[in-house]
mmCIF file of C-alpha atoms in Angstrom:
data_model
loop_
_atom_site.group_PDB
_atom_site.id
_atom_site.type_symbol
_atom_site.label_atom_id
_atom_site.label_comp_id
_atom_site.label_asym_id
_atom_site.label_seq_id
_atom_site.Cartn_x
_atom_site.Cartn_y
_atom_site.Cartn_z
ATOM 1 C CA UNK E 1 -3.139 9.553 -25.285
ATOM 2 C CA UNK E 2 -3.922 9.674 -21.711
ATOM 3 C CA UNK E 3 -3.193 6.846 -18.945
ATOM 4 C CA UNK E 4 -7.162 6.627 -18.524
ATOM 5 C CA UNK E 5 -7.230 6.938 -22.404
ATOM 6 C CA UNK E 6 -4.732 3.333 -22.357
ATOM 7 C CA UNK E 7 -6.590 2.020 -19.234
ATOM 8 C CA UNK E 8 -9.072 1.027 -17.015
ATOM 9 C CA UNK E 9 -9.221 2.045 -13.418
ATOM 10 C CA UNK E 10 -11.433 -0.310 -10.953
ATOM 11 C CA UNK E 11 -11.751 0.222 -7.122
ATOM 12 C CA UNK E 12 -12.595 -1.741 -4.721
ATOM 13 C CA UNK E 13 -13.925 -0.469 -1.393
ATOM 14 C CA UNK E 14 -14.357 -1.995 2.107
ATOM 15 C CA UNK E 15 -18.010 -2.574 3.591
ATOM 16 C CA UNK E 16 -16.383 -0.347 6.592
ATOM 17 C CA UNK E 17 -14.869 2.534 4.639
ATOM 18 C CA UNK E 18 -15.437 5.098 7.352
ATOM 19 C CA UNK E 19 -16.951 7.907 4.698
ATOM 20 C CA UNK E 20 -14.013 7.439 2.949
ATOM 21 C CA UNK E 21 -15.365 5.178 0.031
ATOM 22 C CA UNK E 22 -17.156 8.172 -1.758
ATOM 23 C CA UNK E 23 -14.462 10.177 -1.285
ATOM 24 C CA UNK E 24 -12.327 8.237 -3.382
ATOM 25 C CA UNK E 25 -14.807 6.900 -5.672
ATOM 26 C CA UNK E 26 -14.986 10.932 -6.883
ATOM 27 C CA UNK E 27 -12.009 12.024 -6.835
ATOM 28 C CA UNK E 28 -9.949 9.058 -9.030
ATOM 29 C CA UNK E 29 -11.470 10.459 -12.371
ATOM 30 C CA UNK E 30 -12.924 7.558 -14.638
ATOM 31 C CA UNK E 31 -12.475 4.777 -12.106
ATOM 32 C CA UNK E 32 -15.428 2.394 -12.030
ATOM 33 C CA UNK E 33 -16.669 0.755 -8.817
ATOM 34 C CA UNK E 34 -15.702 -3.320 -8.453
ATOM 35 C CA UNK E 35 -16.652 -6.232 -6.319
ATOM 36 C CA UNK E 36 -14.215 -7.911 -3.936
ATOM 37 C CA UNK E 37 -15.117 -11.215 -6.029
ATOM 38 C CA UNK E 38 -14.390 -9.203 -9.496
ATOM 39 C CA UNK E 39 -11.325 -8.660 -8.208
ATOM 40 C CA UNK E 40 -10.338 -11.927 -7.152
ATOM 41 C CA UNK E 41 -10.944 -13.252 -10.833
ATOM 42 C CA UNK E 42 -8.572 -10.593 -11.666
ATOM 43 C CA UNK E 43 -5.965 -11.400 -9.195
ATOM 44 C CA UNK E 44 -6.076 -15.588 -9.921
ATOM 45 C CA UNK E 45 -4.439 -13.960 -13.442
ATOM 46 C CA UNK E 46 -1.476 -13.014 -11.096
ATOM 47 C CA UNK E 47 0.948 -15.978 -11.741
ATOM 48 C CA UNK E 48 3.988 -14.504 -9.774
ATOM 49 C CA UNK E 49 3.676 -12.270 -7.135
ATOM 50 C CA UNK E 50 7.408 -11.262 -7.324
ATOM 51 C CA UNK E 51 9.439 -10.716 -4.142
ATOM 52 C CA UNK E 52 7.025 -10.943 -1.563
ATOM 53 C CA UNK E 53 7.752 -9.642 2.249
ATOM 54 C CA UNK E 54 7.697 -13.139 4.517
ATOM 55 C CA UNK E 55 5.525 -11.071 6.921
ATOM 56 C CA UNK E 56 2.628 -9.749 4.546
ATOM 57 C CA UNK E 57 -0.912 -10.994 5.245
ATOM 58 C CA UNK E 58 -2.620 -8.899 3.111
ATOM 59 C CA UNK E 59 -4.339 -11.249 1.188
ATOM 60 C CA UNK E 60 -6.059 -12.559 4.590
ATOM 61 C CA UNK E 61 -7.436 -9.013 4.989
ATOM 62 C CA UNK E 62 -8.010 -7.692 1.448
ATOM 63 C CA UNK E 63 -11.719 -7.187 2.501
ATOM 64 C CA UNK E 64 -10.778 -4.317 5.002
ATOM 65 C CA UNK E 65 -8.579 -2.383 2.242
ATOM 66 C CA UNK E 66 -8.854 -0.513 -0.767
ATOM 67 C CA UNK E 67 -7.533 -1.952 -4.125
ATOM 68 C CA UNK E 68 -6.983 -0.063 -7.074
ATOM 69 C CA UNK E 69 -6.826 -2.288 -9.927
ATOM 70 C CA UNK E 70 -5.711 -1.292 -13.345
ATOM 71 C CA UNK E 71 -6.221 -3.255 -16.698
ATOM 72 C CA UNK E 72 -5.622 -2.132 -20.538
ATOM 73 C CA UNK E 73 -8.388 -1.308 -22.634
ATOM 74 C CA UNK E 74 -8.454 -5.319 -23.556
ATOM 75 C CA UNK E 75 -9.520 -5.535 -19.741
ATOM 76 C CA UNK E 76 -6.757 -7.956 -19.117
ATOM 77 C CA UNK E 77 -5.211 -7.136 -15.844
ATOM 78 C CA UNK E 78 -1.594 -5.212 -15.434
ATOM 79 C CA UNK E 79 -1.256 -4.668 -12.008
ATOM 80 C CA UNK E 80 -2.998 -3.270 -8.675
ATOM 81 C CA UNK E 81 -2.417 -1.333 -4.822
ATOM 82 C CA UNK E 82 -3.700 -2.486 -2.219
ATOM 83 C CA UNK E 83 -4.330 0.213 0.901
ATOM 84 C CA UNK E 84 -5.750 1.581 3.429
ATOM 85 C CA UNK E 85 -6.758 4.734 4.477
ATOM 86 C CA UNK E 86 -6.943 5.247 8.009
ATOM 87 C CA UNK E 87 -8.482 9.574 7.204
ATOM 88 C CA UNK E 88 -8.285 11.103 4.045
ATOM 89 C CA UNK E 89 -4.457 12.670 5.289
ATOM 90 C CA UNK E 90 -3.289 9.109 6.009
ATOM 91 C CA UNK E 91 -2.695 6.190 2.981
ATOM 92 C CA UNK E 92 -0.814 2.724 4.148
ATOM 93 C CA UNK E 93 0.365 0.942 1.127
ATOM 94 C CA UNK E 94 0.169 -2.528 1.666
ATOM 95 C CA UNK E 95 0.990 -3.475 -1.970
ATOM 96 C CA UNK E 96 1.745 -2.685 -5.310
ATOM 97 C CA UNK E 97 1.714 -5.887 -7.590
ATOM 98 C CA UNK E 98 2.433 -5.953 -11.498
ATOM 99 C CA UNK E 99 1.923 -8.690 -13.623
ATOM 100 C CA UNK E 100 5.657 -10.388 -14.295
ATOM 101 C CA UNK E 101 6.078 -9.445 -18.387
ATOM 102 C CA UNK E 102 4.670 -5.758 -17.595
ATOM 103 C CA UNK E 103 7.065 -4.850 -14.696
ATOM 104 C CA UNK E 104 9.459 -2.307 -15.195
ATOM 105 C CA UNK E 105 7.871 -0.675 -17.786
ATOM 106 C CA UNK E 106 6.383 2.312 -15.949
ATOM 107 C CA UNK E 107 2.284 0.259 -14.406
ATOM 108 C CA UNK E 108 3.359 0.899 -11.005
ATOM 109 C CA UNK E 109 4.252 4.111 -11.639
ATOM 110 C CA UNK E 110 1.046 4.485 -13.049
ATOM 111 C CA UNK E 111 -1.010 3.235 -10.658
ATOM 112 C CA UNK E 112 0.718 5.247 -7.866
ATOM 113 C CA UNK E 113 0.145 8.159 -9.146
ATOM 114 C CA UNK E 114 -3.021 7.685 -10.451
ATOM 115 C CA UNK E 115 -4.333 7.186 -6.361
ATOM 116 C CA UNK E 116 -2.144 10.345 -5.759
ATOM 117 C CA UNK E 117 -4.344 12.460 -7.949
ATOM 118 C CA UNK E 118 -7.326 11.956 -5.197
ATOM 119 C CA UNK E 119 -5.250 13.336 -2.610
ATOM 120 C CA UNK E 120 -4.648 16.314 -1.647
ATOM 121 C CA UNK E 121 -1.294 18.176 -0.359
ATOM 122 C CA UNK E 122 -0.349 17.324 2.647
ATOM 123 C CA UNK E 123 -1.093 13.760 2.193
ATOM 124 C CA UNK E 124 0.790 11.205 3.948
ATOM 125 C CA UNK E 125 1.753 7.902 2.236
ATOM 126 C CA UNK E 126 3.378 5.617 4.072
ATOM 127 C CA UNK E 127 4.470 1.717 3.841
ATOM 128 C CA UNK E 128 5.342 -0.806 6.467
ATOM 129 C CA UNK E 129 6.527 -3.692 5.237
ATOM 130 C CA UNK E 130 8.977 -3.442 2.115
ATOM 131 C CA UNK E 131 10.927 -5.905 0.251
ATOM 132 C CA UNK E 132 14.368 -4.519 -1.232
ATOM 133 C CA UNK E 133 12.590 -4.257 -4.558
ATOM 134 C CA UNK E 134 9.814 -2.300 -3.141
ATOM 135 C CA UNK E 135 12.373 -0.158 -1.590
ATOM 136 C CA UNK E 136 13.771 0.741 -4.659
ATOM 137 C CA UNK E 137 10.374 1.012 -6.925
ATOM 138 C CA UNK E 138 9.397 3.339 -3.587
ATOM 139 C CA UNK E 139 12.350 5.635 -3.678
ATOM 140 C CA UNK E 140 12.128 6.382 -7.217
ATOM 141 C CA UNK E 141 8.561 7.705 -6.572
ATOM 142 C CA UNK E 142 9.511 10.452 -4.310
ATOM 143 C CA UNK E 143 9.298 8.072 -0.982
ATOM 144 C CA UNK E 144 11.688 8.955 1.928
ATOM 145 C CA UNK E 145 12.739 7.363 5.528
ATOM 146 C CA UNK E 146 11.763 10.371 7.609
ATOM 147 C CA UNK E 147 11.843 9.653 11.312
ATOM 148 C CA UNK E 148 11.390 12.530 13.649
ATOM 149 C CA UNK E 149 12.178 10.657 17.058
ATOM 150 C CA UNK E 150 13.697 7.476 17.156
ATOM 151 C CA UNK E 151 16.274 5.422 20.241
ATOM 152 C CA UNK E 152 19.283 3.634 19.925
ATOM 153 C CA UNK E 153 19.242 1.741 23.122
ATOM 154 C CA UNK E 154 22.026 2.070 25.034
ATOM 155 C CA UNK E 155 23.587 1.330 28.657
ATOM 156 C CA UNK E 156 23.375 4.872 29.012
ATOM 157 C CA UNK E 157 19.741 6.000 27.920
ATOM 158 C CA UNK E 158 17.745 3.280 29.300
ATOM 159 C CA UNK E 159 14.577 3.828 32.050
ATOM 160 C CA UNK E 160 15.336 1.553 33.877
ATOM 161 C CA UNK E 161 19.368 -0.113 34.326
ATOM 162 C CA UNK E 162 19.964 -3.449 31.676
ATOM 163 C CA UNK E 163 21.501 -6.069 33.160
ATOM 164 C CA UNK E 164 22.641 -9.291 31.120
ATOM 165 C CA UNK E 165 21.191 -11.759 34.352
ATOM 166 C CA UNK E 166 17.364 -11.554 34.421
ATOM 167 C CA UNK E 167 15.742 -9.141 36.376
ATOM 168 C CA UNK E 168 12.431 -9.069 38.334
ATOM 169 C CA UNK E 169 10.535 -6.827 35.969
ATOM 170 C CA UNK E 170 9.467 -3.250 37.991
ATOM 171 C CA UNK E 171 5.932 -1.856 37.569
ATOM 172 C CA UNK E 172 7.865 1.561 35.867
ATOM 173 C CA UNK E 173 9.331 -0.568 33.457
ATOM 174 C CA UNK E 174 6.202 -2.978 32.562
#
């Protein structure tokens, strides 16, 4: 039995989707169009929201993302992503969330790479903000650190001199 044989697949897109709400409306096969208020109802079902980065606002700004929800065939809800896409190459994951007595038993995995099937090569995926948790559940999907460029400050490779004492700030270093 397929995943969208077990499930349903419901997507909710932002009024400002930049082109890129048809896009993934036909390429996630089966998944069925939902209203940010839909969703909500779903989401008050959401009694524990796990370990939960201190800096994520995302539920402030769910109207400007994507969510991908996924329910069983009941329609009771088992977990959903929230991102956004900033081009088709380009997919921030704010959030994957699954309901407390289904986690670890494969949803998130499921909804992951059920929005990987729209992409195609090439795509970036990329999160922020991660919890140790998330780091983990991230990993185990294929996700790496990868950092082309990146600066230890030092007293050696600075632009302009450090000084402990505070210094009258220089337009080159503004």
């Amino acid at each position: 039995m397929s995943c969208q044989e077990r499930h349903h697949f419901y997507l909710y897109s932002p009024a400002g989707g930049k082109g890129l709400n048809d896009y993934f409306l036909s390429r996630l096969p089966g998944v069925k169009p939902v209203s940010l208020e839909v969703f909500e109802e779903y989401r008050k079902q959401f009694d524990d929201l796990g370990e939960l980065n201190p800096d994520y606002h995302g539920f402030k700004t769910l109207v400007e993302k994507y969510i991908l929800l996924l329910t069983g065939r009941d329609d009771q809800p088992c977990g959903y992503c929230v991102y956004g896409a900033e081009k088709a190459g380009l997919i921030g994951i704010d959030i994957i969330l699954v309901k407390k007595e289904l986690r670890r038993k494969g949803y998130g995995r499921t909804i992951l790479g059920y929005l990987e099937q729209s992409c195609p090569p090439g795509t970036v995926f990329y999160v922020d903000h991660v919890t140790s948790a998330g780091r983990k559940f991230f990993v185990s999907c294929g996700f790496a650190r990868d950092v082309d460029l990146f600066k230890v400050l030092s007293a050696h490779n600075r632009i302009c001199a450090w000084t402990a004492a505070p210094v009258k700030a220089v337009p080159a270093c503004v």
